[in-house]
Amino acid sequence: MKTNKMVKFDIQHFADGAEPETDPVEPKVVTSNEPPVNPPATEPPTAFNKEDFLKELGVDDENTLQEQLQALKEFQDGQKTEADKQAEALQAAQEQATQALNESAQKDWQIAALKNGVQDAALADVIALAEKTGEKDVNKAVADVLEKYPFFAGEAQKPIISTGNPARKTDPTETTADKFKNAFSQMWPSNKK
């Protein structure tokens, strides 16, 4: 035996941009020989009970809960502030330690340069060049720079004025008495005093 199931529906309802009709919809009629299926039995949702929830939290009423939450927030803010103070103090101490190390390293460079006979005017230049060498030993680094650039060491050389004759070089700081002394010493080498 064959039964026909008929469902009546409006196809226009599924069309794009179609507006629902304002006419009342006829109830859908389903004819079947099978018994209707009952949905599975579910437990009705229980209502939220505020008093039970508060008792589970360990408080008597909502005001007590609000007071405890406020106290917790104040405690956390107090702890956060103390932690922030400690972090700032730590950062300041680290900055001071770094500055002290930098100053100490700079003093080490200056001492090494002065020990190697670097002129005061060339001290910063020699230190800058020595730092660029990558040498760990500051004395060795300064010595390497002075080996490559010897004019940084010792006293500044006096300029020598040449008269064109390579045998006769004169010193502009030489006094007239020194000139006579030098001239006589060249003429009579045995009279050196």
mmCIF file of C-alpha atoms in Angstrom:
data_model
loop_
_atom_site.group_PDB
_atom_site.id
_atom_site.type_symbol
_atom_site.label_atom_id
_atom_site.label_comp_id
_atom_site.label_asym_id
_atom_site.label_seq_id
_atom_site.Cartn_x
_atom_site.Cartn_y
_atom_site.Cartn_z
ATOM 1 C CA MET A 1 0.000 0.000 0.000
ATOM 2 C CA LYS A 2 1.309 3.358 -1.004
ATOM 3 C CA THR A 3 0.592 6.581 0.815
ATOM 4 C CA ASN A 4 1.091 10.007 -0.575
ATOM 5 C CA LYS A 5 2.653 12.663 1.580
ATOM 6 C CA MET A 6 1.829 16.095 0.513
ATOM 7 C CA VAL A 7 3.431 19.234 1.767
ATOM 8 C CA LYS A 8 2.178 22.561 0.643
ATOM 9 C CA PHE A 9 4.700 25.417 0.570
ATOM 10 C CA ASP A 10 5.175 28.677 -1.210
ATOM 11 C CA ILE A 11 8.101 28.637 -3.699
ATOM 12 C CA GLN A 12 8.102 32.410 -3.921
ATOM 13 C CA HIS A 13 9.236 32.506 -0.278
ATOM 14 C CA PHE A 14 12.682 31.221 -1.360
ATOM 15 C CA ALA A 15 13.140 33.667 -4.240
ATOM 16 C CA ASP A 16 15.785 36.422 -3.903
ATOM 17 C CA GLY A 17 14.410 39.772 -2.870
ATOM 18 C CA ALA A 18 10.937 38.396 -2.405
ATOM 19 C CA GLU A 19 8.927 39.972 0.319
ATOM 20 C CA PRO A 20 6.809 37.814 2.531
ATOM 21 C CA GLU A 21 3.194 37.850 1.678
ATOM 22 C CA THR A 22 0.833 39.469 4.085
ATOM 23 C CA ASP A 23 -1.849 36.879 3.458
ATOM 24 C CA PRO A 24 -2.264 34.377 6.191
ATOM 25 C CA VAL A 25 -0.492 31.156 5.414
ATOM 26 C CA GLU A 26 -2.549 28.076 5.325
ATOM 27 C CA PRO A 27 -1.415 25.470 7.794
ATOM 28 C CA LYS A 28 0.682 22.772 6.324
ATOM 29 C CA VAL A 29 -1.029 19.500 6.189
ATOM 30 C CA VAL A 30 0.973 16.362 6.497
ATOM 31 C CA THR A 31 -0.772 13.116 5.933
ATOM 32 C CA SER A 32 0.950 10.005 7.051
ATOM 33 C CA ASN A 33 0.102 6.652 8.489
ATOM 34 C CA GLU A 34 3.027 6.773 10.911
ATOM 35 C CA PRO A 35 2.450 7.903 14.454
ATOM 36 C CA PRO A 36 3.918 11.334 15.339
ATOM 37 C CA VAL A 37 7.350 11.275 16.904
ATOM 38 C CA ASN A 38 7.615 12.845 20.337
ATOM 39 C CA PRO A 39 10.756 14.806 21.054
ATOM 40 C CA PRO A 40 13.014 13.238 23.686
ATOM 41 C CA ALA A 41 12.225 14.219 27.195
ATOM 42 C CA THR A 42 14.563 16.884 28.559
ATOM 43 C CA GLU A 43 14.820 18.234 32.039
ATOM 44 C CA PRO A 44 13.422 21.704 32.387
ATOM 45 C CA PRO A 45 16.145 24.261 33.020
ATOM 46 C CA THR A 46 16.543 25.096 36.672
ATOM 47 C CA ALA A 47 16.066 28.687 37.687
ATOM 48 C CA PHE A 48 19.140 30.606 38.874
ATOM 49 C CA ASN A 49 19.032 30.958 42.604
ATOM 50 C CA LYS A 50 21.089 33.924 43.786
ATOM 51 C CA GLU A 51 21.119 32.898 47.455
ATOM 52 C CA ASP A 52 22.501 29.433 46.639
ATOM 53 C CA PHE A 53 25.188 30.963 44.415
ATOM 54 C CA LEU A 54 26.245 33.410 47.136
ATOM 55 C CA LYS A 55 26.402 30.575 49.702
ATOM 56 C CA GLU A 56 28.640 28.597 47.317
ATOM 57 C CA LEU A 57 30.974 31.607 47.213
ATOM 58 C CA GLY A 58 30.988 31.767 51.004
ATOM 59 C CA VAL A 59 29.179 35.064 51.488
ATOM 60 C CA ASP A 60 25.811 35.901 52.979
ATOM 61 C CA ASP A 61 24.636 38.672 50.716
ATOM 62 C CA GLU A 62 25.547 40.681 47.626
ATOM 63 C CA ASN A 63 26.946 43.656 49.590
ATOM 64 C CA THR A 64 29.472 41.425 51.365
ATOM 65 C CA LEU A 65 30.573 40.044 48.005
ATOM 66 C CA GLN A 66 31.018 43.591 46.631
ATOM 67 C CA GLU A 67 33.091 44.587 49.691
ATOM 68 C CA GLN A 68 35.338 41.536 49.306
ATOM 69 C CA LEU A 69 35.862 42.202 45.589
ATOM 70 C CA GLN A 70 36.759 45.840 46.358
ATOM 71 C CA ALA A 71 39.264 44.744 49.030
ATOM 72 C CA LEU A 72 40.831 42.270 46.586
ATOM 73 C CA LYS A 73 41.166 44.983 43.947
ATOM 74 C CA GLU A 74 42.805 47.386 46.428
ATOM 75 C CA PHE A 75 45.221 44.665 47.525
ATOM 76 C CA GLN A 76 46.182 43.899 43.920
ATOM 77 C CA ASP A 77 46.673 47.617 43.199
ATOM 78 C CA GLY A 78 48.879 47.924 46.282
ATOM 79 C CA GLN A 79 50.967 44.962 45.197
ATOM 80 C CA LYS A 80 51.245 46.270 41.657
ATOM 81 C CA THR A 81 52.480 49.635 42.886
ATOM 82 C CA GLU A 82 55.100 47.990 45.101
ATOM 83 C CA ALA A 83 56.228 45.804 42.205
ATOM 84 C CA ASP A 84 56.435 48.871 39.987
ATOM 85 C CA LYS A 85 58.550 50.667 42.596
ATOM 86 C CA GLN A 86 60.886 47.699 42.804
ATOM 87 C CA ALA A 87 61.161 47.493 39.002
ATOM 88 C CA GLU A 88 61.993 51.205 38.793
ATOM 89 C CA ALA A 89 64.614 50.893 41.536
ATOM 90 C CA LEU A 90 66.163 47.914 39.748
ATOM 91 C CA GLN A 91 66.278 49.790 36.455
ATOM 92 C CA ALA A 92 67.892 52.836 38.106
ATOM 93 C CA ALA A 93 70.520 50.614 39.771
ATOM 94 C CA GLN A 94 71.274 48.920 36.444
ATOM 95 C CA GLU A 95 71.700 52.300 34.745
ATOM 96 C CA GLN A 96 74.084 53.479 37.488
ATOM 97 C CA ALA A 97 76.112 50.270 37.220
ATOM 98 C CA THR A 98 76.349 50.638 33.439
ATOM 99 C CA GLN A 99 77.421 54.263 33.779
ATOM 100 C CA ALA A 100 80.080 53.334 36.366
ATOM 101 C CA LEU A 101 81.426 50.587 34.081
ATOM 102 C CA ASN A 102 81.593 52.982 31.135
ATOM 103 C CA GLU A 103 83.411 55.606 33.210
ATOM 104 C CA SER A 104 85.827 52.981 34.508
ATOM 105 C CA ALA A 105 86.571 51.752 30.987
ATOM 106 C CA GLN A 106 87.133 55.333 29.808
ATOM 107 C CA LYS A 107 89.568 55.934 32.679
ATOM 108 C CA ASP A 108 91.418 52.727 31.785
ATOM 109 C CA TRP A 109 91.839 53.980 28.210
ATOM 110 C CA GLN A 110 93.102 57.351 29.423
ATOM 111 C CA ILE A 111 95.613 55.787 31.812
ATOM 112 C CA ALA A 112 96.929 53.460 29.107
ATOM 113 C CA ALA A 113 97.282 56.348 26.647
ATOM 114 C CA LEU A 114 99.123 58.550 29.151
ATOM 115 C CA LYS A 115 101.447 55.681 30.144
ATOM 116 C CA ASN A 116 102.374 55.254 26.482
ATOM 117 C CA GLY A 117 103.282 58.940 26.173
ATOM 118 C CA VAL A 118 100.306 60.275 24.230
ATOM 119 C CA GLN A 119 100.071 64.068 24.082
ATOM 120 C CA ASP A 120 97.211 65.616 26.049
ATOM 121 C CA ALA A 121 95.797 67.234 22.910
ATOM 122 C CA ALA A 122 95.711 63.878 21.087
ATOM 123 C CA LEU A 123 94.325 61.818 23.988
ATOM 124 C CA ALA A 124 90.725 61.619 22.702
ATOM 125 C CA ASP A 125 91.887 60.789 19.161
ATOM 126 C CA VAL A 126 94.182 57.990 20.278
ATOM 127 C CA ILE A 127 91.496 56.506 22.546
ATOM 128 C CA ALA A 128 88.942 56.586 19.718
ATOM 129 C CA LEU A 129 91.359 54.838 17.363
ATOM 130 C CA ALA A 130 92.405 52.305 20.009
ATOM 131 C CA GLU A 131 88.783 51.401 20.787
ATOM 132 C CA LYS A 132 88.210 50.645 17.094
ATOM 133 C CA THR A 133 91.050 48.101 16.987
ATOM 134 C CA GLY A 134 88.987 45.510 18.843
ATOM 135 C CA GLU A 135 91.944 44.631 21.074
ATOM 136 C CA LYS A 136 90.914 43.522 24.582
ATOM 137 C CA ASP A 137 94.129 44.756 26.248
ATOM 138 C CA VAL A 138 93.948 48.556 26.379
ATOM 139 C CA ASN A 139 97.716 48.991 26.663
ATOM 140 C CA LYS A 140 98.297 46.860 23.570
ATOM 141 C CA ALA A 141 95.598 48.718 21.633
ATOM 142 C CA VAL A 142 97.121 52.114 22.465
ATOM 143 C CA ALA A 143 100.614 50.832 21.598
ATOM 144 C CA ASP A 144 99.310 49.578 18.232
ATOM 145 C CA VAL A 145 97.826 52.994 17.461
ATOM 146 C CA LEU A 146 101.034 54.768 18.441
ATOM 147 C CA GLU A 147 103.045 52.369 16.288
ATOM 148 C CA LYS A 148 100.903 53.251 13.291
ATOM 149 C CA TYR A 149 100.623 56.975 14.149
ATOM 150 C CA PRO A 150 103.786 57.938 16.077
ATOM 151 C CA PHE A 151 103.093 61.678 15.844
ATOM 152 C CA PHE A 152 100.520 61.266 18.682
ATOM 153 C CA ALA A 153 103.272 60.352 21.130
ATOM 154 C CA GLY A 154 105.761 62.544 22.936
ATOM 155 C CA GLU A 155 106.102 66.258 22.637
ATOM 156 C CA ALA A 156 105.094 67.976 19.484
ATOM 157 C CA GLN A 157 107.979 68.303 17.093
ATOM 158 C CA LYS A 158 109.195 71.783 16.484
ATOM 159 C CA PRO A 159 108.764 72.849 12.903
ATOM 160 C CA ILE A 160 112.030 73.001 11.015
ATOM 161 C CA ILE A 161 112.489 75.820 8.579
ATOM 162 C CA SER A 162 114.633 74.917 5.647
ATOM 163 C CA THR A 163 116.743 77.457 3.805
ATOM 164 C CA GLY A 164 116.966 75.244 0.801
ATOM 165 C CA ASN A 165 120.286 73.790 1.883
ATOM 166 C CA PRO A 166 119.593 70.388 3.522
ATOM 167 C CA ALA A 167 122.761 70.762 5.601
ATOM 168 C CA ARG A 168 121.479 73.989 7.146
ATOM 169 C CA LYS A 169 118.192 73.440 8.924
ATOM 170 C CA THR A 170 117.191 76.038 11.452
ATOM 171 C CA ASP A 171 114.905 75.900 14.397
ATOM 172 C CA PRO A 172 112.642 78.969 14.788
ATOM 173 C CA THR A 173 112.872 78.736 18.575
ATOM 174 C CA GLU A 174 116.670 78.684 18.506
ATOM 175 C CA THR A 175 118.220 81.787 20.026
ATOM 176 C CA THR A 176 121.090 83.707 18.501
ATOM 177 C CA ALA A 177 123.464 82.387 21.158
ATOM 178 C CA ASP A 178 122.445 78.828 20.287
ATOM 179 C CA LYS A 179 123.099 79.539 16.624
ATOM 180 C CA PHE A 180 126.644 80.805 17.352
ATOM 181 C CA LYS A 181 127.316 77.840 19.618
ATOM 182 C CA ASN A 182 126.223 75.407 16.935
ATOM 183 C CA ALA A 183 128.239 77.181 14.276
ATOM 184 C CA PHE A 184 131.449 77.119 16.374
ATOM 185 C CA SER A 185 130.881 73.456 17.304
ATOM 186 C CA GLN A 186 130.735 72.585 13.621
ATOM 187 C CA MET A 187 133.947 74.496 12.894
ATOM 188 C CA TRP A 188 135.916 73.183 15.885
ATOM 189 C CA PRO A 189 134.386 69.866 16.890
ATOM 190 C CA SER A 190 136.933 69.345 19.675
ATOM 191 C CA ASN A 191 135.721 72.407 21.586
ATOM 192 C CA LYS A 192 132.379 70.873 22.632
ATOM 193 C CA LYS A 193 131.444 71.568 26.193
#
